[in-house]
Tab-separated table of C-alpha atoms and ligand atoms in Angstrom:
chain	number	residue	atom	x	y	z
Q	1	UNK	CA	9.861	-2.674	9.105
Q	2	UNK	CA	12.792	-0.194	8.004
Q	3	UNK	CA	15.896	-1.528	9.629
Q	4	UNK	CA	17.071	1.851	9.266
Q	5	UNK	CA	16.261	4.285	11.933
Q	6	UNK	CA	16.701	7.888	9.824
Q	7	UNK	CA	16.215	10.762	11.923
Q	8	UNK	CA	13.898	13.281	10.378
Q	9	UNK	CA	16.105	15.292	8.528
Q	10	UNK	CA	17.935	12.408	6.951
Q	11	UNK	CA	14.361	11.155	5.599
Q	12	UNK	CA	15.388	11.529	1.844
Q	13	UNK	CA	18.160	8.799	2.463
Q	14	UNK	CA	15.763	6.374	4.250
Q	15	UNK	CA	13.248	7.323	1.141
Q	16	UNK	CA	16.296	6.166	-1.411
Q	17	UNK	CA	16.692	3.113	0.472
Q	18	UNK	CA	13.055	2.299	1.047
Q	19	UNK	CA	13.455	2.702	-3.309
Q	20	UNK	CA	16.395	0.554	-3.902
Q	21	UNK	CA	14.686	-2.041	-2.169
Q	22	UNK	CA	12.766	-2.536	-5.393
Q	23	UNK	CA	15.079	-3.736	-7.127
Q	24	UNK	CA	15.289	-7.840	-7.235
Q	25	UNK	CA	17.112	-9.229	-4.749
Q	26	UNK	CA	18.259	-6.246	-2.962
Q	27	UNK	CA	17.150	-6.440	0.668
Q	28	UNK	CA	17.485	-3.695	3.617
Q	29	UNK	CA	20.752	-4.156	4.274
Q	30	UNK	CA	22.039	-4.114	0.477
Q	31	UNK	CA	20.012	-1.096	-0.248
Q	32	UNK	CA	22.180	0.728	3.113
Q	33	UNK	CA	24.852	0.064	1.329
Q	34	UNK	CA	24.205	0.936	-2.200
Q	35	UNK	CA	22.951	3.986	-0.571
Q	36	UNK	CA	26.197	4.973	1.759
Q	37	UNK	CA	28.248	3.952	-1.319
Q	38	UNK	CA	26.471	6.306	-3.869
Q	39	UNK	CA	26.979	9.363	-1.445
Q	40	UNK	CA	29.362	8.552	0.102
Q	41	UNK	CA	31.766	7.842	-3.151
Q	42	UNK	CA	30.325	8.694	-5.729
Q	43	UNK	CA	27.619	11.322	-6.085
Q	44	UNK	CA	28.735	11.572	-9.734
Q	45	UNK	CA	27.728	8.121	-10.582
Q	46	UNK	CA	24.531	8.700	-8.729
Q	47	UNK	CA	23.575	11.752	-10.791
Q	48	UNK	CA	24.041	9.384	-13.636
Q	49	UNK	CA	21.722	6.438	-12.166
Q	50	UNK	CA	18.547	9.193	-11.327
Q	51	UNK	CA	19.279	10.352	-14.943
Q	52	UNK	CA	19.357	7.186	-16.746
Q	53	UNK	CA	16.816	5.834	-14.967
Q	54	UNK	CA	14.432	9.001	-16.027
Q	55	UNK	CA	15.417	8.569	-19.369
Q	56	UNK	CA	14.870	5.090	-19.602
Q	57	UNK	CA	11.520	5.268	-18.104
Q	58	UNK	CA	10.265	7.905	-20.313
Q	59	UNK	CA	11.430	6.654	-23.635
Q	60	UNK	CA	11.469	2.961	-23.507
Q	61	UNK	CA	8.169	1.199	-24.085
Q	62	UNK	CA	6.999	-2.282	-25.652
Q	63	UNK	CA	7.392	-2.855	-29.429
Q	64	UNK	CA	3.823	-3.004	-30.529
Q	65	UNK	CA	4.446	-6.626	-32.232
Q	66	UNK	CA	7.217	-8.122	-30.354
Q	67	UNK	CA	6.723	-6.404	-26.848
Q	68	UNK	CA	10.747	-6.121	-26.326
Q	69	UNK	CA	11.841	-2.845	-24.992
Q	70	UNK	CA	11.906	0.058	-27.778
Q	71	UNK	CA	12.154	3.813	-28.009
Q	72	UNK	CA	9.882	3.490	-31.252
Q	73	UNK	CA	6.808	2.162	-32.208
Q	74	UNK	CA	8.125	-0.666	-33.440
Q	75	UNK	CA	11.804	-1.876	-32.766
Q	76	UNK	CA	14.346	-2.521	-35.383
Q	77	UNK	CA	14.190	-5.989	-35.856
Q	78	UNK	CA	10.519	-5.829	-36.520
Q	79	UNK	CA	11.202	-3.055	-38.870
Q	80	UNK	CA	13.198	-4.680	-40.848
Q	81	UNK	CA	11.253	-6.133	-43.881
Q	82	UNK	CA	13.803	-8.654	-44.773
Q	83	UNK	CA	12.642	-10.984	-42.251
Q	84	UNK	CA	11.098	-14.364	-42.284
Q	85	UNK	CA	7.714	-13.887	-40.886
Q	86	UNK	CA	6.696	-17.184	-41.314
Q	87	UNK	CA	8.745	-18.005	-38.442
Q	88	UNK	CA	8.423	-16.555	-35.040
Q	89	UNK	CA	10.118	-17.126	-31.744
Q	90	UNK	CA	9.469	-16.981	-28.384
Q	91	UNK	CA	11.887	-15.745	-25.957
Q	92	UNK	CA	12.066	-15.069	-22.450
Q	93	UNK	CA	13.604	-11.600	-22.381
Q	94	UNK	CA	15.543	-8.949	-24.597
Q	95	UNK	CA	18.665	-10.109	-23.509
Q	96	UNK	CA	17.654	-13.705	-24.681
Q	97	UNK	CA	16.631	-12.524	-27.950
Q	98	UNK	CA	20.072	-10.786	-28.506
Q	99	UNK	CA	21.848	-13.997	-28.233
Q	100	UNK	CA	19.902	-15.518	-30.273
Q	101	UNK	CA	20.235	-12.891	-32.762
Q	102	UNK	CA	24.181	-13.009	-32.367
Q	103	UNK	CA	24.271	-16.736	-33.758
Q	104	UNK	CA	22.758	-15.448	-36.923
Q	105	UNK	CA	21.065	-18.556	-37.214
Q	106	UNK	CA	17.475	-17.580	-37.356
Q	107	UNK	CA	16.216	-14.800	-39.899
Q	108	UNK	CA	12.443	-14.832	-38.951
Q	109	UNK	CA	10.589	-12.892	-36.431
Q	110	UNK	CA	10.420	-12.242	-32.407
Q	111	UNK	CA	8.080	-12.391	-29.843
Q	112	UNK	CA	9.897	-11.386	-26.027
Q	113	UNK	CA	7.661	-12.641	-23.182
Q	114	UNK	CA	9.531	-10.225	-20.623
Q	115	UNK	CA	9.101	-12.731	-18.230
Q	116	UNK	CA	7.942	-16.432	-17.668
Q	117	UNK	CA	5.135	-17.888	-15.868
Q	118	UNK	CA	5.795	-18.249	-12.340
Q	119	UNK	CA	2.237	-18.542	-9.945
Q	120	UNK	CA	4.782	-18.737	-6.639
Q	121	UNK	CA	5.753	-14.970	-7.501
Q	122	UNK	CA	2.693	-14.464	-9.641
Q	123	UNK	CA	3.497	-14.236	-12.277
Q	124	UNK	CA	0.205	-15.416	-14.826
Q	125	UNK	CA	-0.228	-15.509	-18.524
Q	126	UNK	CA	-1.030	-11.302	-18.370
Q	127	UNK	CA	2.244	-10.868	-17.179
Q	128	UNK	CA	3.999	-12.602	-19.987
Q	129	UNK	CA	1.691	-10.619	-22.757
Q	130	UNK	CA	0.261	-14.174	-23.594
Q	131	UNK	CA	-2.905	-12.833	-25.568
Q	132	UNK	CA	-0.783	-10.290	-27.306
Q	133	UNK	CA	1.444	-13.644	-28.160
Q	134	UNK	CA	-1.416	-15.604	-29.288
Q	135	UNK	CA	-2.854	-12.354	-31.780
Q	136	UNK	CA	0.547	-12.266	-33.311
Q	137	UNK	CA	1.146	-15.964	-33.727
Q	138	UNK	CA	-2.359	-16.112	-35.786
Q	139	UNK	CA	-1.246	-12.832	-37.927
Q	140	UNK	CA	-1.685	-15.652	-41.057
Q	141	UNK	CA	1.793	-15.163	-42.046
Q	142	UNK	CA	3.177	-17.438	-39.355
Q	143	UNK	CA	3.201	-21.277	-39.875
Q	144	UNK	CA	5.765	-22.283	-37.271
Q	145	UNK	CA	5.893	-20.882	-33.436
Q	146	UNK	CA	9.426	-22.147	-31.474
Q	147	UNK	CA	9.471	-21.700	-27.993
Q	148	UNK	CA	13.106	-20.531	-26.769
Q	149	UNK	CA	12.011	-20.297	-22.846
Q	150	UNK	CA	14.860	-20.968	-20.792
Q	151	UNK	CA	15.469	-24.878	-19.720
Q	152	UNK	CA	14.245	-24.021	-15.782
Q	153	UNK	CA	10.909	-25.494	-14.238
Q	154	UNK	CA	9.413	-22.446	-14.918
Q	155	UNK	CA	10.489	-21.880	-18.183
Q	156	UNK	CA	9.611	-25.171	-19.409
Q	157	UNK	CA	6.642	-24.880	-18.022
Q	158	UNK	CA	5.864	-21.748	-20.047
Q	159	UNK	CA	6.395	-23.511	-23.241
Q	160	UNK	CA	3.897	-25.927	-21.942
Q	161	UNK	CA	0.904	-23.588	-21.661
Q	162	UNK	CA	2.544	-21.880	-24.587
Q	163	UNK	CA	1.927	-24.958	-26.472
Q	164	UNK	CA	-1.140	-26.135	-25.664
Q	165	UNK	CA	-2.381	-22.328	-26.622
Q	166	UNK	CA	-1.286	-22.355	-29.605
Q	167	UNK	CA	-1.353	-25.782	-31.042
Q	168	UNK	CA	-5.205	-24.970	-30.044
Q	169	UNK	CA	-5.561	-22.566	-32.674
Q	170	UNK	CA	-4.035	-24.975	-34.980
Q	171	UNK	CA	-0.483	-23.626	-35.380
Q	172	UNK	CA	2.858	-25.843	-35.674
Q	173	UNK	CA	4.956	-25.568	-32.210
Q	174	UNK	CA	8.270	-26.780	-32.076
Q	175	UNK	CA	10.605	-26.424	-28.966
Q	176	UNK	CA	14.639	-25.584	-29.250
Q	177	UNK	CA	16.550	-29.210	-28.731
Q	178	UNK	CA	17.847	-30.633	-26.041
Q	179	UNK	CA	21.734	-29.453	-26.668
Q	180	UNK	CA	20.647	-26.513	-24.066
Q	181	UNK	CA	21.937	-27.357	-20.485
Q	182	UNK	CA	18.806	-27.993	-18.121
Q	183	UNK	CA	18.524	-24.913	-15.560
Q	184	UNK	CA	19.796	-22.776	-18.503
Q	185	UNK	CA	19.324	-19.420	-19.419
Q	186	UNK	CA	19.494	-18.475	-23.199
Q	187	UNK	CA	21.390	-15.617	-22.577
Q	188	UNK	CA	24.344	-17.395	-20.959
Q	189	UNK	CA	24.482	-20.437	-23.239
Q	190	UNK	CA	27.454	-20.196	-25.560
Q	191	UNK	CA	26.451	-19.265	-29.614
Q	192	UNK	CA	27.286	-22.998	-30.889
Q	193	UNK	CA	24.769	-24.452	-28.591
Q	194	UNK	CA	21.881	-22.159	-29.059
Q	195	UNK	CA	22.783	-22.429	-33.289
Q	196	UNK	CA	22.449	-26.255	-32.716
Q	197	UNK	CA	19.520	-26.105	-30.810
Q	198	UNK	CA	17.685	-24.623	-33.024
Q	199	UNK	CA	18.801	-26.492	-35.609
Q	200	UNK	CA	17.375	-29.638	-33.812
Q	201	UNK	CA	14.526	-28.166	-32.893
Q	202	UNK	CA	11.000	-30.693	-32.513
S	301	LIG	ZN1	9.579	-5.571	-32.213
């Protein structure tokens, strides 16, 4: 299985690349080189990574209302009391949720999926923090839910069972409008768009 044949007293390199292979994406051969690159060229830089990495996975954790990543209980936006929280939406990831937040278009509150359904990689409706969705959605403050997934197959399909879900437990869905490219990610769509979209949303 390892395409790397590490002699026994090179076994904490084939360990490192046995753990870059976690990453998405990054296959045997990638992880070799992301390897050979960080010692080879730059053992600063991979001081840094272990460090960061540490850091991030001791401090971060889920926002208890919104589930985006936060080194508090609760992140800033939900902290802030200013906020609409008759409106919530639904977005695929943190990085989604910042664009949306850079239109300055929407003042209410967030729920991030971190994630979207996706059986082929399993992916189910635990994964995506769908009950947690569902017992914030029916806080009785919110009266409209709109679903922000990205315009892919699976993201659409998210809003789908989002829908159903919660239309179920008799709350108002709408969906952002059409003005977002199909195959789209929020987080790349330009401010305009994502400003219109909501605007337009049904
Ligand atoms: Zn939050």
């Amino acid at each position: 299985m390892s395409g790397f044949d590490a002699p026994p007293d090179t076994r904490s390199l084939s360990t490192l690349i046995q753990a870059l292979r976690r990453l998405p994406g990054v296959g045997q051969k990638s992880a070799q080189r992301m390897a050979f690159h960080l010692l080879q060229h730059d053992r600063t830089g991979a001081q840094e990574l272990a460090q960061a990495l540490q850091q991030a996975v001791q401090h971060l954790r889920h926002c208890q209302q919104c589930h985006t990543f936060t080194e508090q209980a609760l992140c800033q936006v939900c902290q802030d009391e200013g906020r609409d929280g008759s409106r919530l939406c639904v977005l695929e990831t943190p990085a989604d949720q910042a664009a949306m937040e850079r239109t300055g278009a929407f003042h209410g509150r967030y729920f991030v999926l971190m994630g979207r359904l996706s059986p082929l990689d399993g992916v189910g409706p635990r994964d995506i923090g769908m009950q947690q969705l569902l017992q914030r959605a029916c806080d009785g403050q919110v009266q409209e839910v709109i679903l922000a997934t990205s315009f892919t197959a699976e993201g659409e399909a998210t809003a789908h069972a989002l829908t159903e879900a919660l239309t179920r437990r008799g709350l108002q869905v709408t969906r952002l409008a059409r003005g977002v490219p199909v195959g789209s990610e929020l987080e790349f769509v330009d401010l305009g768009t994502i400003a219109h979209a909501l605007a337009d949303r049904r």
